[in-house]
PDB file of C-alpha atoms in Angstrom:
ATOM      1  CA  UNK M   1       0.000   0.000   0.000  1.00 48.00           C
ATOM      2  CA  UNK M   2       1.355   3.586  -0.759  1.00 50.00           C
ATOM      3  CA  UNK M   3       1.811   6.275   1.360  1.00 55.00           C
ATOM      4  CA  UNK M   4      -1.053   7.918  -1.340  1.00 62.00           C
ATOM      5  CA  UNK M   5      -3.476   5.021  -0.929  1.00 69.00           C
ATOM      6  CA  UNK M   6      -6.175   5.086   1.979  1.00 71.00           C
ATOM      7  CA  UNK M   7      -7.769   2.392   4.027  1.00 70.00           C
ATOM      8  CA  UNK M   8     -11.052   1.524   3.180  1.00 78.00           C
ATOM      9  CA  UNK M   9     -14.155   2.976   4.233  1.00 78.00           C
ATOM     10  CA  UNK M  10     -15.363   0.095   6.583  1.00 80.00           C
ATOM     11  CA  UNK M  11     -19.397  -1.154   5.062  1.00 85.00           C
ATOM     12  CA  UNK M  12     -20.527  -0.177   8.604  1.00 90.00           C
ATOM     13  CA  UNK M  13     -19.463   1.629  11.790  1.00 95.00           C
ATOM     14  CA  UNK M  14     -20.414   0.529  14.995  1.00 96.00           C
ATOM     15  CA  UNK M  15     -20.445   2.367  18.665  1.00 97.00           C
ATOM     16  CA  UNK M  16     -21.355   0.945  22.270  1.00 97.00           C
ATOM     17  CA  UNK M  17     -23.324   2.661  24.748  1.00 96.00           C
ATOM     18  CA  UNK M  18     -23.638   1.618  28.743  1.00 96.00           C
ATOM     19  CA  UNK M  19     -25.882   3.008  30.918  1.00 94.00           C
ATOM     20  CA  UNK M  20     -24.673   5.185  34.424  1.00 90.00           C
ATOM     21  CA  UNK M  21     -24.192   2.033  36.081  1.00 92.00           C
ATOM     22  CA  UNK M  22     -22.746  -0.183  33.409  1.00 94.00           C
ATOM     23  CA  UNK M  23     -25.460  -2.705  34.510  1.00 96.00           C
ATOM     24  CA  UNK M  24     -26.992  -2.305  30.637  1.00 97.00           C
ATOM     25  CA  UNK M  25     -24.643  -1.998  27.063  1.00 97.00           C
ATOM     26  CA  UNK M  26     -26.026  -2.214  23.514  1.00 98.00           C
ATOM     27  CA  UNK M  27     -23.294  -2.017  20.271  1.00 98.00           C
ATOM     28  CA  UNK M  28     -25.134  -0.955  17.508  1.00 98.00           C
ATOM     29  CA  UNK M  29     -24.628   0.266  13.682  1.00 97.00           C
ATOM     30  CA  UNK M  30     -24.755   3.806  12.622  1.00 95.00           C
ATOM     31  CA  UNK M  31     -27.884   2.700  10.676  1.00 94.00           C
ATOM     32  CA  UNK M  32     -29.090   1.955  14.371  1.00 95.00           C
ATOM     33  CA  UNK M  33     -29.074  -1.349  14.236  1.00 96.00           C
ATOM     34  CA  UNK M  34     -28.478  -3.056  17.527  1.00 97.00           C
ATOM     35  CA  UNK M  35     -25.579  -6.028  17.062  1.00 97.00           C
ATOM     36  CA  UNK M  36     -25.023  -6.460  20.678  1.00 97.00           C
ATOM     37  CA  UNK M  37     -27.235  -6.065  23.947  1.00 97.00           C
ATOM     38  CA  UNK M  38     -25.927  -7.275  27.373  1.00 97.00           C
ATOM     39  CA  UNK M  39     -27.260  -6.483  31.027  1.00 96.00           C
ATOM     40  CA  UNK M  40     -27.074  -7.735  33.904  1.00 95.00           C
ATOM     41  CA  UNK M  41     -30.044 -10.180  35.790  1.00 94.00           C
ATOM     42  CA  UNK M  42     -30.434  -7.574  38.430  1.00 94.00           C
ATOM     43  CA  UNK M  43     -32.186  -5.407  35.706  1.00 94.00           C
ATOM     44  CA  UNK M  44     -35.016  -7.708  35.491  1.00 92.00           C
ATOM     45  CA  UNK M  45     -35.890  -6.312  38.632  1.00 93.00           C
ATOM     46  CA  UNK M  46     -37.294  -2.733  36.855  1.00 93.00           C
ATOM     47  CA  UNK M  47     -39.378  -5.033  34.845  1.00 93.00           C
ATOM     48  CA  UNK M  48     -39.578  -5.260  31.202  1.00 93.00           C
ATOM     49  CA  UNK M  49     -40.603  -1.948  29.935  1.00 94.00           C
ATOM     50  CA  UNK M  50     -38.301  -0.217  32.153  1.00 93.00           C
ATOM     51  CA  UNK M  51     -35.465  -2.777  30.198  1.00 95.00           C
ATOM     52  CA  UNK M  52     -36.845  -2.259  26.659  1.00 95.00           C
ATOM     53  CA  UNK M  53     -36.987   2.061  27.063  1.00 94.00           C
ATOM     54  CA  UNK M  54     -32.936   1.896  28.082  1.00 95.00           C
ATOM     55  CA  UNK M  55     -32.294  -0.927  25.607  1.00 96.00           C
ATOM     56  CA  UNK M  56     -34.000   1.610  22.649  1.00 96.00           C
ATOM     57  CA  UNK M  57     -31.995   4.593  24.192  1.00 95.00           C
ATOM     58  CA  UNK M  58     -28.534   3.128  24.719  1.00 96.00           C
ATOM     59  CA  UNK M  59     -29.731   1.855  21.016  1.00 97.00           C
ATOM     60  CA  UNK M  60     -30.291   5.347  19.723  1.00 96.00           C
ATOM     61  CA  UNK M  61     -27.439   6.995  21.591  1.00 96.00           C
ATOM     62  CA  UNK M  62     -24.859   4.111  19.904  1.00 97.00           C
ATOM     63  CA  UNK M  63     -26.071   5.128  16.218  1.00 97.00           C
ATOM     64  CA  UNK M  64     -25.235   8.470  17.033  1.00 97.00           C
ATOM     65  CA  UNK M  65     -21.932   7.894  18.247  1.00 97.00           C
ATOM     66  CA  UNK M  66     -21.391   5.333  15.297  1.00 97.00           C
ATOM     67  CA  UNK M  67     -22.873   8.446  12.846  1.00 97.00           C
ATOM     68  CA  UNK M  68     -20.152  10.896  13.763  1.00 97.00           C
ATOM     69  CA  UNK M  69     -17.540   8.447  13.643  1.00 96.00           C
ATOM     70  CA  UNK M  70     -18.447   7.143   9.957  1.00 95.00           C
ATOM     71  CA  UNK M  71     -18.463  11.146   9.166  1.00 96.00           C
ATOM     72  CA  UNK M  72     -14.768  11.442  10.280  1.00 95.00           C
ATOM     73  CA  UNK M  73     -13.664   8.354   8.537  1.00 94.00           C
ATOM     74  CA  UNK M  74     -15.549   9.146   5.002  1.00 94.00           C
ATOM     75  CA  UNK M  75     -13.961  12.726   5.451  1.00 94.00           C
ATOM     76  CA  UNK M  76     -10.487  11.383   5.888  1.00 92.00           C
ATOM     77  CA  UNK M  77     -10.955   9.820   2.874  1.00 92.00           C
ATOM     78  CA  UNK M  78     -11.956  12.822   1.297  1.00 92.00           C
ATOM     79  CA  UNK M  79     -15.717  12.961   1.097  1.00 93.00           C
ATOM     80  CA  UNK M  80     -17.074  17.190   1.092  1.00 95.00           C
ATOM     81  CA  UNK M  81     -18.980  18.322   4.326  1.00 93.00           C
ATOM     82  CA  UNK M  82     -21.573  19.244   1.943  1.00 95.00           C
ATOM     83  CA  UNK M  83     -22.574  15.467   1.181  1.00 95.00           C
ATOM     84  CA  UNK M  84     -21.646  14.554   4.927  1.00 95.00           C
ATOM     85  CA  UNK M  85     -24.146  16.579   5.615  1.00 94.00           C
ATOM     86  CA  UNK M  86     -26.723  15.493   2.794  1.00 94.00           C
ATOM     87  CA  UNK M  87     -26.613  11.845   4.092  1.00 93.00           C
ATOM     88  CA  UNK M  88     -27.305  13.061   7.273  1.00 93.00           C
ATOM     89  CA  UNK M  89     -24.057  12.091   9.409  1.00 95.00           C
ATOM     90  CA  UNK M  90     -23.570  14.685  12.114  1.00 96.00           C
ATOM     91  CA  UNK M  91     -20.742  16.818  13.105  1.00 94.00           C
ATOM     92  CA  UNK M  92     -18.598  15.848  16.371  1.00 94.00           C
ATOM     93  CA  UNK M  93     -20.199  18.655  18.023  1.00 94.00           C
ATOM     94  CA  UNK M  94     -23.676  18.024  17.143  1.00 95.00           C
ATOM     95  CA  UNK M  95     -23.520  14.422  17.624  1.00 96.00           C
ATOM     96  CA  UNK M  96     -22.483  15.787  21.248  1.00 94.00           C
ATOM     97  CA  UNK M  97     -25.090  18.055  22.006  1.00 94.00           C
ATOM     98  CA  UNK M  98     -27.817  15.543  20.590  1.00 94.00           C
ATOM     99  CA  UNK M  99     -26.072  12.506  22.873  1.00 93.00           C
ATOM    100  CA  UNK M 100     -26.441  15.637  25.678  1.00 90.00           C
ATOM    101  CA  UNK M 101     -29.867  15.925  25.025  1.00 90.00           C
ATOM    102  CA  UNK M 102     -30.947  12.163  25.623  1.00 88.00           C
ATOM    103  CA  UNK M 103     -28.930  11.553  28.189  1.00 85.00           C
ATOM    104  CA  UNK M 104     -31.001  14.483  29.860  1.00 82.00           C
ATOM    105  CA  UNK M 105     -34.655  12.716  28.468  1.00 75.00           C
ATOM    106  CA  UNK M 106     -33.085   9.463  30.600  1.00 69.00           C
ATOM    107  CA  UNK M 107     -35.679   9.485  33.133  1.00 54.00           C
ATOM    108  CA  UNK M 108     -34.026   6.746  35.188  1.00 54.00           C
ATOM    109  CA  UNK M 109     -34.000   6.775  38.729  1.00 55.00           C
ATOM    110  CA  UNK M 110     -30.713   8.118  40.003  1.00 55.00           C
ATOM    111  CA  UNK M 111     -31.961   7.303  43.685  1.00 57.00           C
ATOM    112  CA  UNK M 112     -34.037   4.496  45.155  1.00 58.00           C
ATOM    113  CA  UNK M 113     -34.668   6.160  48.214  1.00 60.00           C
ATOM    114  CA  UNK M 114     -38.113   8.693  48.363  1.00 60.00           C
ATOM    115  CA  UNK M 115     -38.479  11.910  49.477  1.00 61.00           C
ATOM    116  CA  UNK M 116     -40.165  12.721  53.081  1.00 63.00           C
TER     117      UNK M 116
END
């Protein structure tokens, strides 16, 4: 391979999200595709809706990740910001602020214990 010559642009890009306690982790594609989902028994506990909302988030907030990384890696090999932006693949910065924005939806309980 020459120093001219660039990897290739990988088919898919994947990300992993946990949640605060690392109890819950899904790996998914940047077309939001969930490859991976592990969690703990203990999370049982919450029942299965409570399971299935975090799965979907953790879900959602992996694509994103996974998004802004396929952006940098199709920009390094020399793909305009103008069709980055056409197919929808966010900007580090706005990939932050949306992953900001869930993560302050996440209605989990951060707190067992009820107020008096």
């Amino acid at each position: 391979m020459s120093s001219e010559q660039k990897p290739p642009v990988p088919a898919v890009t994947v990300a992993v999200s946990s949640n605060r306690s690392g109890t819950i982790s899904v790996r998914a594609t940047d077309q939001g595709m969930p490859v991976e989902i592990s969690f703990e028994r203990s999370e049982y506990r919450y029942g299965a809706k409570a399971l299935a909302s975090e799965i979907l988030r953790l879900t959602k907030r992996s694509a994103i990740v996974a998004k802004a990384r396929r952006r940098e890696v199709l920009a390094e090999s020399g793909m305009p910001g103008e069709l980055l932006d056409k197919l929808g693949l966010p900007t580090r910065q706005s990939a932050v602020d949306e992953l900001d924005r869930i993560d302050d939806e996440d209605t989990g309980p951060t707190s067992w214990m009820r107020p008096v």
